[in-house]
Backbone as JSON, one array per atom type, in Angstrom:
{
  "sequence": "XXXXXXXXXXXXXXXXXXXXXXXXXXXXXXXXXXXXXXXXXXXXXXXXXXXXXXXXXXXXXXXXXXXXXXXXXXXXXXXXXXXXXXXXXXXXXXXXXXXXXXXXXXXXXXXXXXXXXXXXXXXXXXXXXXXXXXXXXXXXXXXXXXXXXXXXXXXXXXXXXXXXXXXXXXXXXXXXXXXXXXXXXXXXXXXXXXXXXXXXXXXXXXXXXXXXXXXXXXXXXXXXXXXXXXXXXXXXXXXXXXXXXXXXXXXXXXXXXXXXXX",
  "N": [[0.85, -1.2, 0.0], [0.61, 2.16, -0.92], [-0.53, 4.46, -0.04], [-1.97, 6.4, 2.64], [-4.65, 7.31, 4.59], [-5.29, 9.93, 6.7], [-6.59, 11.3, 9.72], [-6.64, 14.03, 11.94], [-7.29, 15.2, 15.16], [-8.18, 18.21, 16.58], [-8.84, 19.79, 19.54], [-10.41, 21.16, 22.55], [-9.3, 20.01, 25.52], [-11.04, 18.53, 28.19], [-10.36, 19.22, 31.51], [-9.07, 16.82, 33.62], [-11.27, 15.11, 33.34], [-12.28, 12.37, 32.23], [-14.6, 11.07, 31.15], [-16.09, 13.18, 30.11], [-14.37, 13.98, 28.07], [-14.34, 11.66, 26.46], [-17.05, 11.59, 25.65], [-17.26, 14.04, 24.31], [-15.35, 13.72, 22.23], [-16.43, 11.5, 20.88], [-18.72, 12.62, 19.79], [-17.76, 14.68, 18.06], [-16.17, 13.2, 16.33], [-18.05, 11.45, 15.24], [-19.71, 13.33, 13.93], [-17.92, 14.28, 12.03], [-17.36, 12.0, 10.42], [-19.8, 11.49, 9.35], [-20.0, 13.02, 7.1], [-17.67, 12.55, 5.72], [-15.16, 10.44, 4.18], [-13.93, 7.15, 5.13], [-11.0, 6.56, 7.22], [-7.54, 5.59, 7.58], [-5.98, 6.07, 9.79], [-6.51, 7.61, 12.85], [-5.85, 10.37, 14.77], [-5.16, 11.63, 18.02], [-4.58, 14.26, 20.5], [-1.75, 14.66, 22.81], [-2.1, 13.24, 26.08], [-4.93, 12.95, 25.88], [-7.28, 12.35, 27.25], [-7.33, 13.51, 29.75], [-5.9, 15.91, 29.92], [-2.75, 17.66, 30.42], [-1.84, 16.7, 33.12], [0.28, 16.03, 34.93], [1.22, 16.17, 37.54], [-0.8, 15.37, 39.16], [-2.38, 13.04, 41.33], [-3.65, 9.69, 41.02], [-4.64, 9.83, 38.42], [-3.63, 8.34, 36.42], [-3.71, 5.52, 34.19], [-4.08, 1.98, 34.87], [-1.32, -0.27, 34.3], [-1.96, -2.45, 32.71], [-4.04, -1.51, 31.24], [-6.8, 0.73, 31.1], [-9.74, 2.79, 31.41], [-9.32, 4.63, 29.3], [-7.79, 3.22, 27.38], [-9.59, 1.16, 26.8], [-11.6, 2.68, 25.65], [-10.29, 3.69, 23.37], [-9.97, 1.29, 21.98], [-12.64, 0.7, 21.43], [-13.36, 2.82, 19.69], [-11.56, 2.39, 17.58], [-12.45, -0.08, 16.65], [-15.09, 0.59, 15.95], [-14.79, 2.45, 13.85], [-13.12, 1.14, 12.19], [-10.29, 1.5, 11.96], [-6.9, 2.54, 12.74], [-6.4, 3.97, 15.89], [-4.88, 6.56, 17.69], [-3.31, 7.98, 20.54], [-2.04, 9.76, 23.44], [-1.77, 8.75, 26.89], [-1.57, 8.91, 30.49], [0.09, 6.42, 32.3], [0.4, 4.01, 34.86], [3.56, 3.17, 36.24], [6.01, 1.53, 37.97], [6.88, 3.58, 40.68], [6.01, 5.85, 39.57], [4.63, 7.44, 36.66], [4.15, 6.72, 33.16], [4.23, 8.52, 30.1], [2.3, 7.51, 27.81], [2.03, 6.69, 24.48], [-0.43, 5.38, 22.85], [-1.2, 3.07, 20.25], [-3.82, 1.79, 18.65], [-5.27, -0.89, 17.04], [-7.87, -1.92, 14.72], [-8.48, -4.59, 15.08], [-8.0, -5.0, 17.73], [-5.35, -5.21, 18.5], [-2.6, -3.76, 20.24], [-0.11, -1.31, 20.27], [2.67, 0.61, 21.59], [4.41, 3.66, 22.45], [6.59, 5.1, 24.76], [7.0, 8.31, 26.05], [10.06, 9.9, 25.56], [11.61, 12.27, 26.09], [11.34, 14.31, 28.75], [9.45, 17.05, 29.96], [11.21, 19.42, 31.32], [10.83, 22.06, 32.24], [8.22, 22.02, 33.1], [8.44, 20.26, 35.15], [8.04, 17.58, 34.56], [9.68, 15.36, 34.76], [9.73, 14.81, 37.46], [7.5, 13.38, 38.01], [6.99, 11.57, 36.04], [8.21, 8.71, 34.37], [11.02, 8.24, 32.31], [10.79, 7.23, 28.92], [12.35, 4.42, 27.35], [12.82, 3.3, 24.85], [13.05, 3.75, 21.36], [10.57, 3.67, 18.83], [9.0, 2.14, 16.04], [6.08, 2.12, 14.21], [4.03, 0.05, 12.19], [1.72, 0.47, 9.63], [-0.22, -0.99, 7.34], [2.06, -1.46, 5.83], [3.31, 1.0, 5.81], [5.74, 2.83, 7.47], [5.96, 4.29, 10.66], [7.08, 6.81, 12.81], [6.51, 7.42, 16.13], [6.19, 10.27, 18.25], [6.17, 12.31, 21.23], [5.2, 15.45, 22.03], [7.5, 17.31, 23.66], [9.6, 15.77, 22.71], [9.99, 16.64, 20.14], [11.93, 18.6, 20.06], [14.4, 17.4, 19.91], [16.53, 16.38, 17.71], [18.25, 14.22, 17.2], [17.11, 11.95, 18.32], [14.94, 11.61, 16.67], [16.03, 11.18, 14.19], [16.0, 10.07, 10.88], [16.84, 6.99, 9.99], [16.38, 5.74, 7.64], [14.29, 4.15, 8.37], [11.69, 4.87, 8.67], [8.68, 6.39, 7.27], [6.9, 8.32, 7.9], [6.48, 10.77, 10.38], [4.94, 11.22, 13.51], [3.79, 13.52, 15.81], [2.28, 14.05, 18.85], [0.76, 16.42, 21.02], [0.65, 18.74, 23.84], [1.16, 21.58, 23.32], [2.18, 24.74, 24.27], [0.65, 27.96, 23.55], [2.41, 30.08, 23.84], [4.86, 29.23, 22.89], [4.42, 28.66, 20.28], [5.56, 29.34, 17.78], [7.9, 27.88, 17.78], [6.97, 25.25, 17.66], [5.69, 25.25, 15.08], [7.93, 25.75, 13.47], [9.8, 23.68, 14.05], [8.42, 21.34, 13.34], [8.34, 21.57, 10.54], [11.09, 21.59, 10.05], [11.83, 19.01, 10.89], [10.5, 17.46, 8.99], [11.84, 18.19, 6.61], [14.62, 17.64, 7.12], [14.58, 14.94, 7.59], [13.4, 13.84, 5.41], [10.65, 13.01, 5.25], [7.08, 12.56, 5.6], [5.25, 14.55, 7.95], [3.18, 14.71, 10.81], [1.64, 16.87, 13.05], [-0.1, 17.06, 16.03], [-2.06, 18.98, 18.02], [-3.55, 20.47, 20.96], [-6.25, 22.78, 21.77], [-7.34, 25.67, 23.69], [-7.5, 26.64, 27.23], [-5.75, 25.11, 29.78], [-6.0, 23.25, 32.94], [-3.92, 24.26, 34.4], [-3.84, 26.83, 33.74], [-2.69, 27.4, 31.28], [-2.55, 28.6, 28.04], [-3.43, 27.22, 24.82], [-3.02, 27.13, 21.32], [-3.43, 25.45, 19.19], [-2.49, 24.51, 15.97], [-2.39, 22.15, 14.65], [-1.32, 20.07, 12.07], [-0.49, 18.78, 8.8], [2.31, 17.86, 7.03], [4.39, 17.88, 4.13], [7.26, 16.11, 2.71], [8.96, 18.04, 1.81], [8.69, 20.1, 3.48], [6.44, 21.64, 3.16], [3.16, 22.76, 4.01], [0.44, 20.57, 3.91], [-2.19, 20.41, 4.84], [-3.78, 22.4, 7.3], [-5.1, 22.95, 10.56], [-7.41, 25.49, 11.64], [-6.39, 28.18, 13.73], [-7.03, 28.03, 17.22], [-9.47, 26.76, 16.95], [-11.89, 24.16, 17.13], [-11.41, 21.27, 15.28], [-11.25, 18.73, 12.75], [-8.73, 17.65, 10.75], [-7.95, 16.24, 7.58], [-6.33, 14.08, 5.24], [-5.1, 12.31, 2.35], [-2.13, 10.62, 2.19], [0.42, 10.1, -0.18], [2.73, 7.8, -0.59], [4.32, 6.96, -2.64], [5.12, 9.25, -3.91], [6.9, 10.28, -2.05], [8.9, 8.31, -2.2], [9.81, 8.68, -4.83], [10.81, 11.3, -4.64], [12.96, 10.91, -2.87], [14.53, 9.23, -4.4], [15.26, 10.99, -6.41], [16.57, 12.96, -5.0], [18.73, 12.03, -3.05], [19.64, 12.68, -0.29], [19.95, 11.41, 2.13], [21.89, 9.48, 1.82], [24.26, 10.67, 2.41], [24.33, 11.1, 5.08], [25.51, 11.46, 8.48], [26.98, 8.91, 10.49], [25.77, 7.59, 13.57], [25.2, 6.73, 17.05], [22.68, 5.86, 19.29], [22.68, 6.17, 22.77]],
  "CA": [[0.0, 0.0, 0.0], [1.43, 3.37, -0.99], [-1.26, 5.62, 0.49], [-2.51, 6.32, 4.0], [-5.56, 8.41, 4.86], [-5.08, 10.32, 8.1], [-7.39, 12.36, 10.33], [-6.05, 14.53, 13.19], [-8.35, 15.89, 15.9], [-7.77, 19.35, 17.4], [-9.98, 20.16, 20.4], [-10.12, 21.64, 23.91], [-9.4, 18.86, 26.42], [-11.66, 18.77, 29.5], [-9.35, 18.97, 32.53], [-9.31, 15.77, 34.62], [-12.62, 14.56, 33.19], [-12.2, 11.4, 31.14], [-15.87, 10.79, 30.48], [-16.44, 14.35, 29.3], [-13.55, 13.93, 26.86], [-14.84, 10.57, 25.62], [-18.33, 12.01, 25.07], [-16.95, 15.13, 23.37], [-14.68, 13.16, 21.06], [-17.36, 10.65, 20.13], [-19.64, 13.46, 19.03], [-17.11, 15.38, 16.94], [-15.74, 12.18, 15.37], [-19.27, 11.02, 14.54], [-20.12, 14.39, 13.02], [-16.97, 14.34, 10.92], [-17.46, 10.85, 9.52], [-21.09, 11.54, 8.67], [-19.82, 13.71, 5.82], [-16.35, 12.29, 5.16], [-14.83, 9.04, 3.96], [-13.18, 6.44, 6.17], [-9.57, 6.83, 7.3], [-6.69, 4.5, 8.07], [-5.36, 6.46, 11.06], [-7.16, 8.73, 13.55], [-4.87, 10.82, 15.76], [-5.62, 12.49, 19.11], [-3.44, 14.93, 21.13], [-1.13, 14.16, 24.04], [-2.97, 13.18, 27.27], [-6.21, 13.36, 25.3], [-8.43, 12.07, 28.11], [-7.23, 14.2, 31.06], [-5.04, 17.07, 29.91], [-1.37, 17.43, 30.87], [-1.98, 16.83, 34.59], [1.28, 15.07, 35.36], [1.47, 16.24, 38.99], [-1.99, 14.93, 39.87], [-2.4, 11.62, 41.68], [-4.84, 8.9, 40.66], [-5.15, 10.13, 37.08], [-3.02, 7.43, 35.48], [-4.33, 4.23, 33.91], [-3.26, 0.82, 35.24], [-0.43, -0.65, 33.2], [-2.64, -3.4, 31.83], [-5.09, -0.83, 30.48], [-7.94, 1.24, 31.87], [-10.87, 3.32, 30.66], [-8.9, 5.28, 28.05], [-7.42, 2.2, 26.4], [-10.83, 0.51, 26.39], [-12.3, 3.6, 24.75], [-9.56, 3.68, 22.1], [-10.32, 0.03, 21.3], [-14.01, 0.84, 20.94], [-13.38, 3.72, 18.53], [-10.85, 1.71, 16.49], [-13.36, -1.11, 16.12], [-16.27, 1.23, 15.36], [-14.46, 3.13, 12.6], [-12.27, 0.24, 11.42], [-9.04, 2.2, 11.68], [-5.98, 2.67, 13.88], [-6.62, 5.19, 16.68], [-3.66, 6.76, 18.48], [-3.25, 9.15, 21.41], [-1.27, 9.45, 24.64], [-2.38, 8.79, 28.22], [-0.66, 8.62, 31.6], [-0.04, 5.02, 32.7], [1.2, 3.66, 36.04], [4.76, 2.35, 36.08], [6.81, 1.62, 39.19], [6.29, 4.55, 41.6], [5.65, 7.04, 38.8], [3.79, 7.21, 35.5], [4.76, 6.98, 31.86], [3.37, 9.22, 29.14], [2.27, 6.41, 26.84], [1.38, 6.96, 23.2], [-1.05, 4.12, 22.41], [-1.65, 2.85, 18.87], [-4.79, 0.71, 18.8], [-5.74, -1.35, 15.74], [-9.28, -2.31, 14.72], [-8.61, -5.97, 15.56], [-7.69, -5.04, 19.15], [-3.91, -5.16, 18.74], [-2.15, -2.5, 20.84], [1.31, -1.01, 20.37], [2.83, 1.88, 22.29], [5.7, 4.33, 22.62], [6.63, 5.92, 25.97], [7.69, 9.57, 25.81], [11.48, 9.85, 25.95], [12.12, 13.55, 26.6], [10.37, 14.82, 29.72], [9.46, 18.51, 29.93], [11.84, 19.85, 32.57], [10.24, 23.32, 32.68], [6.99, 21.68, 33.8], [8.79, 19.25, 36.15], [7.5, 16.27, 34.17], [10.59, 14.31, 35.21], [9.46, 14.51, 38.87], [6.3, 12.56, 38.13], [6.89, 10.66, 34.9], [9.43, 7.96, 34.08], [11.48, 8.4, 30.92], [10.74, 6.08, 28.02], [13.7, 3.92, 27.03], [12.96, 2.71, 23.52], [12.5, 4.32, 20.14], [9.6, 2.72, 18.31], [8.43, 2.38, 14.72], [4.8, 1.43, 14.05], [3.72, -0.23, 10.79], [0.31, 0.4, 9.24], [-0.34, -1.33, 5.92], [3.37, -1.36, 5.19], [3.86, 2.33, 6.01], [6.48, 2.87, 8.74], [5.63, 5.54, 11.34], [7.8, 7.11, 14.05], [5.71, 8.21, 17.07], [6.84, 11.16, 19.21], [5.24, 13.03, 22.1], [5.42, 16.83, 22.43], [8.87, 17.81, 23.87], [10.5, 14.99, 21.84], [10.21, 17.36, 18.88], [13.11, 19.47, 20.16], [15.63, 16.6, 19.98], [16.58, 15.8, 16.37], [18.97, 12.94, 17.13], [16.14, 10.89, 18.64], [14.01, 11.42, 15.56], [16.75, 11.08, 12.92], [15.52, 9.0, 10.02], [17.87, 6.07, 9.51], [15.65, 5.04, 6.58], [13.42, 3.15, 9.0], [10.3, 5.34, 8.71], [8.17, 7.21, 6.18], [6.01, 9.33, 8.48], [6.66, 11.09, 11.79], [3.73, 11.75, 14.14], [4.01, 14.09, 17.14], [1.06, 14.51, 19.52], [1.29, 17.39, 21.97], [-0.04, 19.84, 24.53], [2.21, 22.58, 23.09], [1.58, 26.03, 24.64], [0.6, 29.04, 22.57], [3.57, 30.97, 24.03], [5.99, 28.72, 22.1], [3.83, 28.15, 19.04], [6.49, 29.51, 16.66], [8.85, 26.76, 17.84], [6.2, 24.1, 17.15], [5.55, 25.36, 13.63], [9.25, 25.71, 12.83], [10.46, 22.38, 14.19], [7.71, 20.34, 12.54], [8.83, 21.69, 9.17], [12.5, 21.17, 10.03], [11.91, 17.55, 10.97], [10.08, 16.92, 7.69], [12.88, 18.42, 5.59], [15.89, 16.99, 7.41], [14.39, 13.49, 7.6], [12.74, 13.44, 4.16], [9.47, 12.23, 5.61], [5.87, 13.28, 5.97], [5.14, 14.83, 9.39], [1.89, 15.16, 11.34], [1.65, 17.41, 14.4], [-1.47, 17.13, 16.57], [-2.01, 19.78, 19.24], [-4.83, 20.85, 21.55], [-6.58, 24.2, 21.91], [-7.96, 26.0, 24.96], [-6.72, 26.9, 28.44], [-5.82, 23.91, 30.62], [-6.21, 23.46, 34.36], [-2.78, 25.02, 34.94], [-4.0, 28.18, 33.18], [-1.8, 27.53, 30.13], [-3.29, 28.64, 26.77], [-2.95, 26.47, 23.66], [-3.66, 27.7, 20.14], [-3.56, 24.46, 18.13], [-1.36, 24.31, 15.06], [-2.44, 20.8, 14.1], [-0.95, 20.21, 10.66], [0.11, 17.67, 8.06], [3.38, 18.49, 6.26], [5.05, 16.94, 3.24], [8.69, 15.87, 2.9], [9.71, 19.26, 1.45], [8.4, 21.11, 4.49], [5.24, 22.4, 2.81], [1.92, 22.34, 4.65], [-0.6, 19.97, 3.07], [-3.43, 20.9, 5.43], [-3.6, 22.92, 8.66], [-6.3, 23.37, 11.28], [-7.49, 26.9, 12.0], [-5.96, 28.47, 15.1], [-8.02, 28.18, 18.29], [-10.75, 26.21, 16.51], [-12.06, 22.71, 17.11], [-11.42, 20.86, 13.87], [-10.57, 17.52, 12.32], [-8.15, 17.78, 9.42], [-7.73, 14.92, 7.0], [-5.77, 14.02, 3.89], [-4.5, 11.03, 1.96], [-0.71, 10.75, 1.87], [0.87, 9.2, -1.24], [4.13, 7.53, -0.27], [5.09, 6.8, -3.88], [5.73, 10.56, -4.16], [8.06, 10.34, -1.17], [9.94, 7.43, -2.74], [10.38, 9.33, -6.01], [11.61, 12.44, -4.18], [14.22, 10.42, -2.3], [15.34, 8.74, -5.52], [15.77, 12.15, -7.14], [17.41, 13.79, -4.12], [19.06, 11.06, -1.99], [20.52, 13.29, 0.72], [20.17, 10.47, 3.24], [23.1, 8.7, 1.58], [25.41, 11.42, 2.93], [24.11, 11.36, 6.51], [26.54, 11.01, 9.41], [26.66, 7.76, 11.33], [25.7, 7.9, 15.0], [24.65, 5.66, 17.87], [21.94, 6.3, 20.46], [23.13, 5.49, 23.98]],
  "C": [[0.88, 1.25, 0.0], [0.71, 4.61, -0.5], [-1.75, 5.34, 1.9], [-3.4, 7.54, 4.21], [-5.57, 8.69, 6.35], [-6.08, 11.39, 8.5], [-6.75, 12.73, 11.66], [-7.06, 15.45, 13.87], [-7.75, 16.98, 16.78], [-8.97, 19.81, 18.22], [-9.48, 20.63, 21.76], [-10.37, 20.49, 24.88], [-10.02, 19.28, 27.75], [-10.68, 18.33, 30.59], [-9.82, 17.93, 33.53], [-10.7, 15.15, 34.54], [-12.65, 13.62, 31.98], [-13.52, 11.25, 30.4], [-16.32, 11.96, 29.63], [-15.64, 14.36, 28.0], [-14.01, 12.82, 25.92], [-16.12, 11.0, 24.9], [-18.11, 13.08, 23.99], [-16.34, 14.58, 22.08], [-15.62, 12.31, 20.22], [-18.28, 11.49, 19.26], [-18.95, 14.12, 17.85], [-16.58, 14.39, 15.9], [-16.94, 11.7, 14.56], [-19.71, 12.07, 13.52], [-19.21, 14.46, 11.8], [-17.21, 13.22, 9.93], [-18.85, 10.7, 8.91], [-20.93, 12.09, 7.26], [-18.5, 13.4, 5.13], [-16.08, 10.79, 5.08], [-14.04, 8.46, 5.13], [-11.7, 6.8, 6.11], [-8.83, 5.57, 7.75], [-6.17, 4.78, 9.47], [-6.04, 7.71, 11.61], [-6.28, 9.11, 14.73], [-5.47, 11.82, 16.73], [-4.41, 13.14, 19.78], [-2.85, 14.15, 22.31], [-2.13, 14.24, 25.2], [-4.4, 13.6, 26.91], [-7.39, 13.2, 26.24], [-8.43, 12.83, 29.43], [-6.64, 15.6, 30.97], [-3.69, 16.73, 30.54], [-1.27, 17.66, 32.38], [-0.97, 15.93, 35.28], [1.53, 15.07, 36.86], [0.26, 15.83, 39.81], [-1.9, 13.44, 40.17], [-3.7, 10.99, 41.2], [-5.45, 9.29, 39.32], [-4.64, 9.11, 36.06], [-3.83, 6.14, 35.35], [-3.47, 3.11, 34.51], [-2.46, 0.35, 34.04], [-1.08, -1.62, 32.23], [-3.75, -2.78, 31.0], [-6.26, -0.44, 31.35], [-9.01, 1.78, 30.94], [-10.44, 3.92, 29.31], [-8.53, 4.26, 26.99], [-8.66, 1.46, 25.9], [-11.6, 1.38, 25.4], [-11.61, 3.65, 23.39], [-9.88, 2.42, 21.3], [-11.71, 0.11, 20.7], [-14.06, 1.69, 19.67], [-12.67, 3.08, 17.33], [-11.74, 0.66, 15.83], [-14.53, -0.47, 15.37], [-15.97, 1.84, 14.0], [-13.46, 2.36, 11.74], [-10.97, 0.93, 10.98], [-8.12, 2.09, 12.89], [-6.28, 4.0, 14.56], [-5.44, 5.34, 17.63], [-3.75, 8.06, 19.28], [-2.54, 8.77, 22.69], [-2.09, 9.6, 25.91], [-1.3, 8.53, 29.26], [-0.96, 7.23, 32.13], [0.88, 4.75, 33.87], [2.41, 2.82, 35.65], [5.68, 2.6, 37.26], [6.14, 2.63, 40.14], [5.87, 5.83, 40.89], [4.61, 6.69, 37.74], [4.69, 7.18, 34.27], [3.74, 7.71, 31.01], [3.33, 8.34, 27.9], [1.42, 6.76, 25.63], [0.87, 5.63, 22.66], [-1.39, 4.19, 20.92], [-2.52, 1.61, 18.89], [-5.38, 0.37, 17.43], [-7.18, -1.86, 15.86], [-9.49, -3.73, 15.23], [-8.27, -6.12, 17.04], [-6.22, -5.05, 19.49], [-3.5, -3.78, 19.26], [-0.62, -2.43, 20.78], [1.46, 0.32, 21.09], [4.28, 2.37, 22.24], [5.6, 5.19, 23.87], [7.53, 7.13, 25.74], [9.11, 9.55, 26.38], [11.92, 11.13, 26.67], [11.05, 14.21, 27.47], [10.56, 16.32, 29.9], [9.92, 19.08, 31.27], [11.2, 21.13, 33.12], [8.95, 23.08, 33.47], [7.17, 20.6, 34.85], [8.17, 17.87, 35.84], [8.36, 15.14, 34.71], [10.38, 13.94, 36.68], [8.32, 13.52, 39.04], [6.2, 11.45, 37.09], [8.24, 10.0, 34.66], [9.76, 8.06, 32.6], [11.3, 7.11, 30.13], [12.14, 5.68, 27.58], [13.89, 3.62, 25.55], [12.31, 3.55, 22.43], [11.62, 3.26, 19.49], [9.2, 3.12, 16.9], [7.2, 1.5, 14.58], [4.55, 1.21, 12.56], [2.21, -0.32, 10.59], [0.25, 0.17, 7.73], [0.97, -1.13, 5.17], [4.03, 0.0, 5.29], [4.51, 2.39, 7.39], [6.34, 4.26, 9.37], [6.43, 5.66, 12.62], [6.9, 7.95, 14.96], [6.58, 9.02, 18.02], [5.77, 11.85, 20.04], [5.84, 14.39, 22.45], [6.91, 17.22, 22.46], [9.91, 17.02, 23.08], [10.88, 15.75, 20.58], [11.49, 18.18, 18.89], [14.44, 18.71, 20.03], [15.81, 15.8, 18.68], [17.34, 14.49, 16.27], [18.01, 11.78, 17.35], [15.23, 10.59, 17.45], [14.7, 11.29, 14.2], [16.28, 9.85, 12.14], [16.7, 8.19, 9.49], [17.28, 5.17, 8.42], [14.82, 3.9, 7.15], [12.0, 3.65, 9.17], [9.99, 6.27, 7.55], [7.39, 8.42, 6.68], [6.36, 9.51, 9.94], [5.36, 11.68, 12.32], [4.09, 12.25, 15.53], [2.67, 14.57, 17.68], [1.48, 15.32, 20.74], [0.2, 18.13, 22.73], [0.95, 21.0, 24.49], [1.63, 23.97, 23.32], [1.63, 27.07, 23.52], [1.84, 29.94, 22.65], [4.77, 30.53, 23.21], [5.51, 28.13, 20.77], [4.79, 28.26, 17.85], [7.5, 28.36, 16.61], [8.2, 25.5, 17.27], [6.14, 24.13, 15.62], [6.89, 25.17, 12.92], [9.86, 24.32, 12.88], [9.73, 21.27, 13.44], [8.19, 20.37, 11.09], [10.28, 21.22, 9.06], [12.63, 19.66, 10.05], [11.5, 16.9, 9.64], [11.21, 17.03, 6.66], [14.15, 17.63, 5.87], [15.79, 15.47, 7.34], [13.75, 12.96, 6.33], [11.58, 12.5, 4.46], [8.26, 13.15, 5.7], [5.88, 13.48, 7.48], [3.71, 15.26, 9.71], [2.12, 15.66, 12.76], [0.22, 17.61, 14.88], [-1.42, 17.83, 17.92], [-3.42, 20.14, 19.7], [-5.05, 22.36, 21.43], [-7.11, 24.41, 23.33], [-6.97, 26.21, 26.09], [-6.86, 25.71, 29.37], [-5.97, 24.27, 32.09], [-5.05, 24.13, 35.07], [-2.75, 26.44, 34.41], [-3.02, 28.46, 32.03], [-2.62, 27.53, 28.84], [-2.6, 27.81, 25.68], [-3.72, 26.94, 22.43], [-3.83, 26.71, 18.99], [-2.3, 24.38, 17.28], [-1.28, 22.89, 14.54], [-2.24, 20.88, 12.59], [-0.4, 18.9, 10.1], [1.04, 18.28, 7.01], [4.02, 17.46, 5.34], [6.57, 16.94, 3.46], [9.56, 17.03, 2.44], [9.48, 20.38, 2.45], [7.19, 21.98, 4.19], [4.02, 21.85, 3.54], [0.97, 21.74, 3.61], [-1.97, 20.46, 3.54], [-3.14, 21.32, 6.86], [-4.96, 23.21, 9.27], [-6.24, 24.86, 11.55], [-7.06, 27.09, 13.45], [-7.17, 28.61, 16.03], [-9.41, 27.68, 17.92], [-10.76, 24.69, 16.64], [-12.2, 22.27, 15.66], [-10.78, 19.5, 13.72], [-10.04, 17.78, 10.92], [-7.85, 16.39, 8.89], [-7.13, 15.05, 5.6], [-5.3, 12.6, 3.61], [-3.05, 11.3, 1.54], [-0.32, 9.69, 0.85], [2.38, 8.97, -1.06], [4.97, 7.19, -1.51], [5.75, 8.13, -4.27], [6.97, 10.77, -3.29], [9.21, 9.51, -1.73], [10.61, 8.07, -3.96], [11.27, 10.51, -5.61], [12.96, 11.99, -3.64], [15.13, 9.81, -3.36], [16.01, 9.9, -6.25], [16.75, 12.98, -6.32], [17.8, 12.96, -2.89], [20.03, 11.6, -0.94], [20.85, 12.35, 1.86], [21.43, 9.63, 3.05], [24.35, 9.37, 2.13], [25.28, 11.73, 4.41], [25.26, 10.81, 7.35], [26.06, 9.79, 10.19], [26.64, 8.2, 12.79], [25.1, 6.7, 15.73], [23.93, 6.27, 19.06], [22.39, 5.5, 21.67], [21.94, 5.2, 24.89]]
}
């Protein structure tokens, strides 16, 4: 398969209210698919069911799965697609910020956020992820990242093991220019498609978010962008044969430096 149809959901996350978020998402997803074709991949922001409440107790899911994972499975089954979004999950005496990828048949894969947001003291409450992960959907290789990971290009360097990078975030409006700039940089330097999925609204810590959910091609050009500060689902079909041709014509990856992640 050389194409992948993607939908990315930009919305205002209800603070510490899982059921309100589930109800809200079900309604806007239903409304969208009433008028639009099916997709292969449906993407939700970081901590989509609670907001970025890393210092709160009793908000994390059990490691074997809780309400949020069950809900993701339901939506994946209902719309016959992969559904992906991050939630806080118990691990040891802390949590992990776990980016779940749930397939329609019930299969679950995940990536745990590697780079913890020091300014927000995420490292005091969340355990660092150890492993880089590549997810395969219909033969398309996808690198999942969570929010602050975007600032660290070595972690996301394309060693010709992925075609698409996906970053889900609660990225504040105050640093929106960084979000927009780095998403494009990652697309160009890695010769890959990039999707950035961000929330809108003011969270429970009084931090404003303006969105910036976007799908970018391998030359750094925007394919589709959500409107700022608006609830919206953006969708497009990515053609990976165009990526392959571009890399054949401009094989910059052949001159990349060798490196090793420690």
